[in-house]
Amino acid sequence: MNFEKRFQGFLKTSCLWNDDAVFNLKQFELKTNFSKIDIAIDDNLRLGKYVERLAAFELNQQNNIKVLAENIQIQKDKLTLGELDCLLLKDGKPIHLEIIYKFYLYDDSVGTSEIDHFIGPNRKDSLIEKLTKLKDKQLPLLYTNTCKPYLETFDLKAETIKQQVYFKAQLFVPFSNKDIQLKTLNNDCVVGFYITKNELSTFEDCKFYIPSKKDWLLLPHANVNWLTFELFSSTTQDYFEQKYSTLIWMKLQNGLIKKVFLVWW
């Protein structure tokens, strides 16, 4: 089980922007000096929920943070309006924190701005969609009348609570344009590049590994069962047919290991 390595990978993933540079959404600042984890997390959780458990553990280890509640379902007439990821006190001051961990690929044919250009690996979602949902739906939930009774159980009022995001991401740029420098988003989030089916033959001298989805969090390392180009090519035919982009590790001839997305589009 790569449990601890996943946690280390999560900790080493940078926040997607600094301070409130994007949509005026304030990034939660957290300095963590440990990487040991000693809780059990259900391996059947989908990646987003799995990451929330890692983040919760990280928060609970901080001396100046007290987690009041997590995953608070806000319901009205048995209908769930939404969820508050986390209510906490940091240095005694209340914060509503939304926890996000995403993988985005840069495609300058989409939209007109740097933020517009980042889309999900399967082109089904995008950074701008997530940011809009956060700003227009998830964060305003705190100020609704329906949310009031939930806050009152902690003696809190919405107007005294700061709203912040803990938004981490791994970004991938096109193989054909690897030297992109980001102006708004954090360049430290760029962890690799992506390739198309047509570009795959460029790497026939390399070895490959396909990690499980939760292992997308990991920092690549050499101690895995590497596939030859031929075996990898035949394995990935299914991905192209199913229109599914996958994260892979690629070991170059000089021994360097790269994190790469193989896309179907």
Short mmCIF file of N, CA and C in Angstrom, two decimals, residues 74 84 141-152:
data_model
loop_
_atom_site.label_atom_id
_atom_site.label_comp_id
_atom_site.label_asym_id
_atom_site.label_seq_id
_atom_site.Cartn_x
_atom_site.Cartn_y
_atom_site.Cartn_z
N ILE A 74 -25.86 20.47 4.08
CA ILE A 74 -26.87 21.51 4.32
C ILE A 74 -28.16 21.08 3.61
N LEU A 84 -20.60 21.90 3.21
CA LEU A 84 -19.43 22.65 3.64
C LEU A 84 -18.33 21.63 3.94
N LEU A 141 -23.28 29.36 0.06
CA LEU A 141 -24.13 28.48 0.88
C LEU A 141 -24.04 28.86 2.37
N LEU A 142 -22.85 29.32 2.77
CA LEU A 142 -22.63 29.67 4.17
C LEU A 142 -23.60 30.76 4.65
N TYR A 143 -24.00 31.65 3.73
CA TYR A 143 -24.79 32.82 4.12
C TYR A 143 -26.30 32.60 3.98
N THR A 144 -26.71 31.38 3.65
CA THR A 144 -28.13 31.11 3.49
C THR A 144 -28.80 30.90 4.85
N ASN A 145 -30.09 31.16 4.89
CA ASN A 145 -30.85 30.94 6.12
C ASN A 145 -30.82 29.47 6.54
N THR A 146 -30.79 28.61 5.54
CA THR A 146 -30.77 27.16 5.81
C THR A 146 -29.52 26.76 6.59
N CYS A 147 -28.43 27.48 6.35
CA CYS A 147 -27.16 27.14 6.98
C CYS A 147 -27.08 27.63 8.44
N LYS A 148 -27.89 28.64 8.76
CA LYS A 148 -27.83 29.26 10.09
C LYS A 148 -27.85 28.28 11.26
N PRO A 149 -28.85 27.35 11.30
CA PRO A 149 -28.92 26.42 12.44
C PRO A 149 -27.67 25.56 12.59
N TYR A 150 -27.04 25.19 11.47
CA TYR A 150 -25.82 24.39 11.53
C TYR A 150 -24.70 25.18 12.21
N LEU A 151 -24.60 26.46 11.85
CA LEU A 151 -23.56 27.31 12.43
C LEU A 151 -23.82 27.57 13.91
N GLU A 152 -25.10 27.71 14.26
CA GLU A 152 -25.46 28.01 15.64
C GLU A 152 -25.05 26.89 16.61
#
